[in-house]
Amino acid sequence: MFENARPSTLSVLLSSSNIKGFFQGMELAGAVADRDLAVIQELSNAKSLAEILKSNAEITGAKAENFITQISEEIDKLEEGIRLEEETLQSLELQVAQRNQGINELQYKGAVVDANIQRARDEIAYQDTLKKLEQEQPSQIVDQNMPLVPTETQIQAPKPSETPSATKKPRPSEVVTEPEYIEGPEAPKPSSPSNPTTPVTQAPPVESEPPAPSNPPAPAGVSLFFPNGFSQSITSPFGYRGSPINGAGEFHTGTDFQGSFGAPIFAAMGGTVIAANTPVGQGAQYGGWGYGNYIDIQHPNGWVTRYGHLMNVNVSVGQQVSAGEMIGGCGSTGASTGPHLHFEIIIDGRQVDPVPYLFG
């Protein structure tokens, strides 16, 4: 009966040995058939449920994919917005840096103008002093090209053994060993005397203030690497001048070249670093006095080159450097009113004019 499912009544009758067996067989066959129908119905219901669940799962999966797509699009939009905000921030930072640079340049130009105004005033005061000396001592010959004298305290008093007529003319203060400052173009030179027939000679020097030495010739084969990486423009030459800081007459012991904060400074010749001073601190733009952050290099020919007012010092004492090697960054530390390089050449212990060696 299990193998043949629902048997016919005839087959049950033929297979029964008696009436009792026939009725038992028919009852059992009916029970098995009813159970088979129930199982078939359950399977049919299960299949329908499975199809429903499958359909629901497909719908849920489609919704999940749509949700993921939307989230991805929103994330992409957020990333694009962040990128645009970063670009805007960088642009604003660049504008701020440019404006700060513009402010520094305006401050520098203003300092240069103030220095030149002060220098012109000192020149006028000095000319007035010379006129008074001419009136008080007409026998004394006046040199119209003498450097500026800032204060009366710098005019030498006559020695006891000298007569008033032998009083020496004012002279600039003694050659300084401190570095000088950033300056603009020189103030106009005083014009020649209105009376061309008046003799003009050099006033007698003061014993304690010998004149600046003339440049010795450069040794054969000497070639200097230009030390300033920003510009070759000279803002203050070597020699007597009026200080842009306080207007006092002074001897400028080097040549100043126009600079920019952080611009590279190079060794003019190969040699050994003998001073790498950072009294103001690395990375400082302003501060301190004198040379501020500076470097001295001893060269095989006996010369010493000096690099003053630096923002950074990238070498140390005892280090060997080559010509053209970057040794620091341009700054305005020390006695300075703006970014520039103060460059000196020292020969036999005396500063000489660097220009003939750099441009000769």
XYZ file of C-alpha atoms in Angstrom:
360
model
C 0.000 0.000 0.000
C 2.909 2.396 0.701
C 4.485 1.620 -2.646
C 1.180 1.696 -4.637
C -0.389 4.660 -2.830
C -4.233 4.302 -2.793
C -5.045 0.659 -4.003
C -8.343 -0.213 -5.677
C -11.107 -2.073 -3.815
C -10.711 -5.094 -6.132
C -6.997 -5.386 -5.484
C -7.632 -5.247 -1.728
C -10.367 -7.913 -2.006
C -8.180 -10.244 -4.051
C -5.274 -9.838 -1.663
C -7.393 -10.480 1.450
C -7.728 -13.967 2.864
C -11.048 -13.251 4.542
C -13.689 -10.564 5.086
C -11.953 -9.240 8.183
C -8.707 -8.811 6.334
C -10.570 -7.053 3.508
C -12.119 -4.444 5.785
C -8.860 -3.938 7.647
C -7.038 -3.456 4.357
C -9.577 -0.931 3.151
C -9.403 1.045 6.423
C -5.607 1.073 6.373
C -5.534 2.120 2.729
C -7.876 5.021 3.473
C -5.740 6.183 6.410
C -2.568 6.090 4.333
C -4.246 7.951 1.496
C -5.535 10.664 3.853
C -2.068 11.089 5.341
C -0.523 11.376 1.891
C -2.997 14.100 0.966
C -2.214 15.969 4.181
C 1.531 15.792 3.511
C 1.025 16.970 -0.056
C -1.053 19.894 1.199
C 1.620 20.802 3.760
C 4.305 20.694 1.093
C 2.200 22.888 -1.157
C 1.667 25.373 1.672
C 5.401 25.335 2.493
C 6.267 25.987 -1.164
C 3.886 28.916 -1.280
C 5.358 30.320 1.947
C 8.873 29.899 0.597
C 7.959 31.779 -2.547
C 6.447 34.565 -0.465
C 9.555 34.751 1.732
C 11.764 34.752 -1.357
C 9.766 37.582 -2.867
C 9.969 39.538 0.389
C 13.716 38.938 0.567
C 14.173 40.204 -2.988
C 12.167 43.330 -2.193
C 14.183 43.898 0.995
C 17.434 43.385 -0.924
C 16.391 45.919 -3.573
C 15.535 48.442 -0.858
C 18.903 47.817 0.832
C 20.730 48.380 -2.461
C 18.833 51.624 -3.040
C 19.652 52.747 0.501
C 23.334 51.925 0.038
C 23.338 53.830 -3.263
C 21.794 56.888 -1.615
C 24.242 56.763 1.286
C 27.181 56.456 -1.141
C 25.959 59.459 -3.106
C 25.617 61.484 0.110
C 29.120 60.458 1.196
C 30.500 61.517 -2.201
C 28.745 64.883 -1.841
C 30.181 65.334 1.659
C 33.694 64.485 0.445
C 33.329 66.951 -2.432
C 32.120 69.605 -0.002
C 35.078 68.933 2.300
C 37.475 69.191 -0.648
C 35.959 72.507 -1.723
C 36.138 73.817 1.844
C 39.800 72.791 2.084
C 40.558 74.545 -1.214
C 38.751 77.654 0.023
C 40.684 77.518 3.304
C 43.997 77.175 1.444
C 43.058 80.110 -0.777
C 42.229 82.231 2.270
C 45.490 81.231 3.971
C 47.383 82.212 0.819
C 45.600 85.566 0.712
C 46.434 86.164 4.386
C 50.092 85.280 3.747
C 50.213 87.617 0.741
C 48.646 90.426 2.754
C 51.107 89.853 5.595
C 53.938 89.972 3.080
C 52.481 93.175 1.667
C 52.304 94.665 5.157
C 55.949 93.698 5.776
C 56.978 95.287 2.500
C 55.062 98.479 3.324
C 56.674 98.578 6.761
C 60.067 98.086 5.141
C 59.453 100.861 2.595
C 58.177 103.134 5.351
C 61.323 102.488 7.385
C 63.454 103.264 4.324
C 61.585 106.538 3.734
C 61.923 107.503 7.410
C 65.638 106.682 7.323
C 66.194 108.804 4.221
C 64.212 111.715 5.701
C 66.305 111.520 8.855
C 69.472 111.312 6.792
C 68.472 114.411 4.815
C 67.800 116.258 8.065
C 71.189 115.232 9.411
C 72.821 116.407 6.197
C 71.160 119.805 6.573
C 72.215 120.027 10.210
C 75.744 119.042 9.272
C 75.931 121.716 6.564
C 74.745 124.267 9.117
C 77.520 123.098 11.460
C 80.114 123.544 8.705
C 78.855 127.052 7.945
C 79.120 128.002 11.613
C 82.680 126.655 11.741
C 83.556 128.667 8.637
C 82.162 131.818 10.234
C 83.893 131.220 13.565
C 87.218 130.107 11.989
C 87.409 131.586 8.484
C 90.997 130.416 8.109
C 89.906 126.833 8.428
C 89.255 125.082 5.072
C 85.976 123.143 5.027
C 85.571 119.801 3.266
C 82.047 119.717 1.833
C 82.201 115.926 1.318
C 82.890 114.977 4.940
C 80.584 112.311 6.382
C 77.716 113.246 8.661
C 78.325 114.063 12.326
C 75.232 113.251 14.401
C 75.818 115.099 17.672
C 78.056 117.731 19.150
C 79.631 115.150 21.428
C 81.383 113.648 18.410
C 83.208 116.912 17.567
C 86.742 116.565 18.913
C 87.814 119.237 21.421
C 91.288 120.784 20.914
C 94.142 119.213 22.817
C 95.828 121.429 25.485
C 98.861 121.896 23.281
C 96.772 123.068 20.337
C 95.590 126.581 19.649
C 91.933 127.250 18.840
C 92.845 127.823 15.214
C 94.170 124.275 15.074
C 90.935 122.704 16.254
C 90.167 119.629 14.162
C 87.023 119.277 12.120
C 84.240 116.912 13.155
C 84.861 113.302 12.158
C 82.576 110.288 12.128
C 82.658 107.919 15.047
C 85.221 105.166 15.097
C 84.691 102.235 12.736
C 82.234 99.905 14.438
C 82.323 96.160 14.551
C 78.580 95.818 15.044
C 76.489 95.138 11.910
C 74.274 97.709 10.461
C 70.800 97.898 9.210
C 68.537 97.678 6.223
C 68.468 100.880 4.358
C 66.961 102.350 1.246
C 68.752 104.261 -1.499
C 71.304 106.783 -0.339
C 70.162 110.334 0.292
C 71.347 112.791 -2.352
C 74.946 113.890 -1.980
C 75.420 117.513 -0.910
C 75.882 119.808 -3.854
C 79.217 121.420 -4.569
C 79.918 124.839 -3.011
C 78.079 127.716 -4.601
C 81.393 129.542 -4.946
C 83.579 127.403 -7.221
C 86.651 129.465 -6.451
C 86.657 128.475 -2.770
C 89.419 125.898 -2.233
C 88.236 122.519 -0.857
C 90.607 120.164 0.898
C 90.305 117.189 3.243
C 90.045 118.066 6.929
C 92.860 116.642 9.062
C 92.044 113.168 10.403
C 91.597 112.398 14.076
C 94.359 110.145 15.373
C 91.948 107.728 17.002
C 89.918 107.389 13.790
C 92.104 106.380 10.822
C 90.449 106.489 7.397
C 88.897 103.312 6.023
C 91.477 101.060 4.328
C 91.466 100.705 0.570
C 90.692 97.261 -0.786
C 93.697 95.008 -1.340
C 93.698 93.242 -4.709
C 91.939 89.884 -4.785
C 94.316 86.893 -4.845
C 94.679 85.206 -8.197
C 91.914 82.742 -8.920
C 89.530 84.099 -6.250
C 85.918 83.988 -7.427
C 83.063 84.701 -5.022
C 79.667 83.026 -5.146
C 76.989 85.691 -4.707
C 75.756 85.173 -1.123
C 72.216 86.568 -1.368
C 69.695 84.255 -3.009
C 66.914 86.857 -3.237
C 68.413 89.884 -4.980
C 71.661 91.607 -5.945
C 70.162 95.059 -5.259
C 72.217 97.085 -2.768
C 70.154 98.872 -0.111
C 73.076 100.328 1.880
C 76.699 100.400 0.665
C 79.959 100.139 2.587
C 81.208 103.359 4.223
C 80.057 106.378 6.196
C 76.316 106.966 6.459
C 73.515 108.139 8.747
C 72.050 105.312 10.810
C 68.475 104.434 9.772
C 67.821 103.457 13.403
C 68.709 106.677 15.230
C 70.108 108.983 12.543
C 73.603 109.007 14.067
C 76.630 109.152 11.799
C 78.390 105.807 11.582
C 80.690 103.680 9.484
C 78.818 100.856 7.769
C 81.213 97.912 7.846
C 79.533 95.843 5.128
C 77.132 95.966 2.201
C 73.391 95.361 2.606
C 71.434 93.512 -0.068
C 67.649 93.487 -0.411
C 66.106 90.337 1.061
C 62.975 88.414 1.888
C 62.239 86.405 5.014
C 63.618 82.873 4.670
C 65.369 83.509 1.321
C 68.516 81.346 1.008
C 71.918 82.697 2.038
C 74.976 81.027 0.463
C 78.647 80.754 1.394
C 80.645 83.134 -0.816
C 83.700 80.818 -0.697
C 84.564 77.465 0.758
C 85.947 77.418 4.283
C 85.424 76.605 7.951
C 82.601 78.018 10.061
C 84.183 79.858 13.012
C 81.003 81.498 14.362
C 77.382 80.379 14.119
C 75.646 82.638 16.582
C 71.870 82.500 17.203
C 71.258 84.850 20.153
C 67.731 85.608 18.938
C 66.730 82.008 18.185
C 66.120 79.990 15.055
C 63.235 81.124 12.872
C 62.968 84.593 14.431
C 62.211 87.391 11.977
C 62.989 90.283 14.320
C 64.671 90.764 17.679
C 68.020 91.306 19.331
C 70.686 93.875 18.501
C 73.889 94.102 16.508
C 74.256 91.374 13.900
C 71.401 89.339 15.385
C 71.784 85.777 14.100
C 75.023 85.682 12.094
C 77.704 83.398 10.599
C 81.479 83.877 10.190
C 83.442 81.683 7.754
C 87.269 81.487 7.707
C 88.649 80.894 4.200
C 91.961 79.308 3.166
C 93.287 82.636 1.796
C 92.982 84.197 5.261
C 89.794 86.124 4.573
C 86.703 85.966 6.784
C 83.199 86.515 5.400
C 80.319 87.505 7.659
C 76.571 87.089 7.079
C 74.341 89.098 9.446
C 70.668 89.574 10.478
C 69.728 85.975 9.575
C 66.444 84.284 10.422
C 68.010 80.795 10.440
C 71.567 79.521 10.911
C 71.931 76.137 9.223
C 75.611 75.429 10.053
C 77.651 74.891 13.202
C 81.118 75.910 14.357
C 83.849 73.735 12.845
C 81.739 72.671 9.867
C 83.354 72.716 6.424
C 81.259 74.449 3.771
C 81.648 74.815 0.011
C 81.164 77.893 -2.140
C 77.468 78.200 -2.996
C 76.327 75.966 -0.132
C 73.202 77.217 1.644
C 74.178 78.229 5.195
C 71.100 80.075 6.459
C 67.941 82.043 5.751
C 67.499 85.796 5.325
C 65.909 87.686 8.207
C 65.791 90.981 10.075
C 67.228 90.057 13.474
C 69.509 92.436 15.334
C 69.725 96.156 14.549
C 67.569 95.979 11.445
C 64.331 97.442 10.124
C 63.498 94.839 7.460
C 64.693 91.623 5.784
C 68.134 91.934 4.166
C 71.609 90.400 4.133
C 74.484 92.317 5.745
C 77.617 90.919 4.056
C 81.198 91.653 5.127
C 84.661 90.705 3.922
C 87.312 90.950 6.646
C 90.984 90.996 5.569
C 93.763 91.213 8.171
C 91.177 92.065 10.804
C 89.662 95.020 8.910
C 86.376 95.184 7.018
C 86.755 96.145 3.364
C 84.231 97.010 0.668
C 82.789 93.705 -0.650
C 81.424 95.175 -3.899
C 84.672 95.104 -5.964
C 85.093 91.415 -5.124
C 81.459 90.524 -5.846
C 80.990 92.527 -9.043
C 84.556 93.116 -10.177
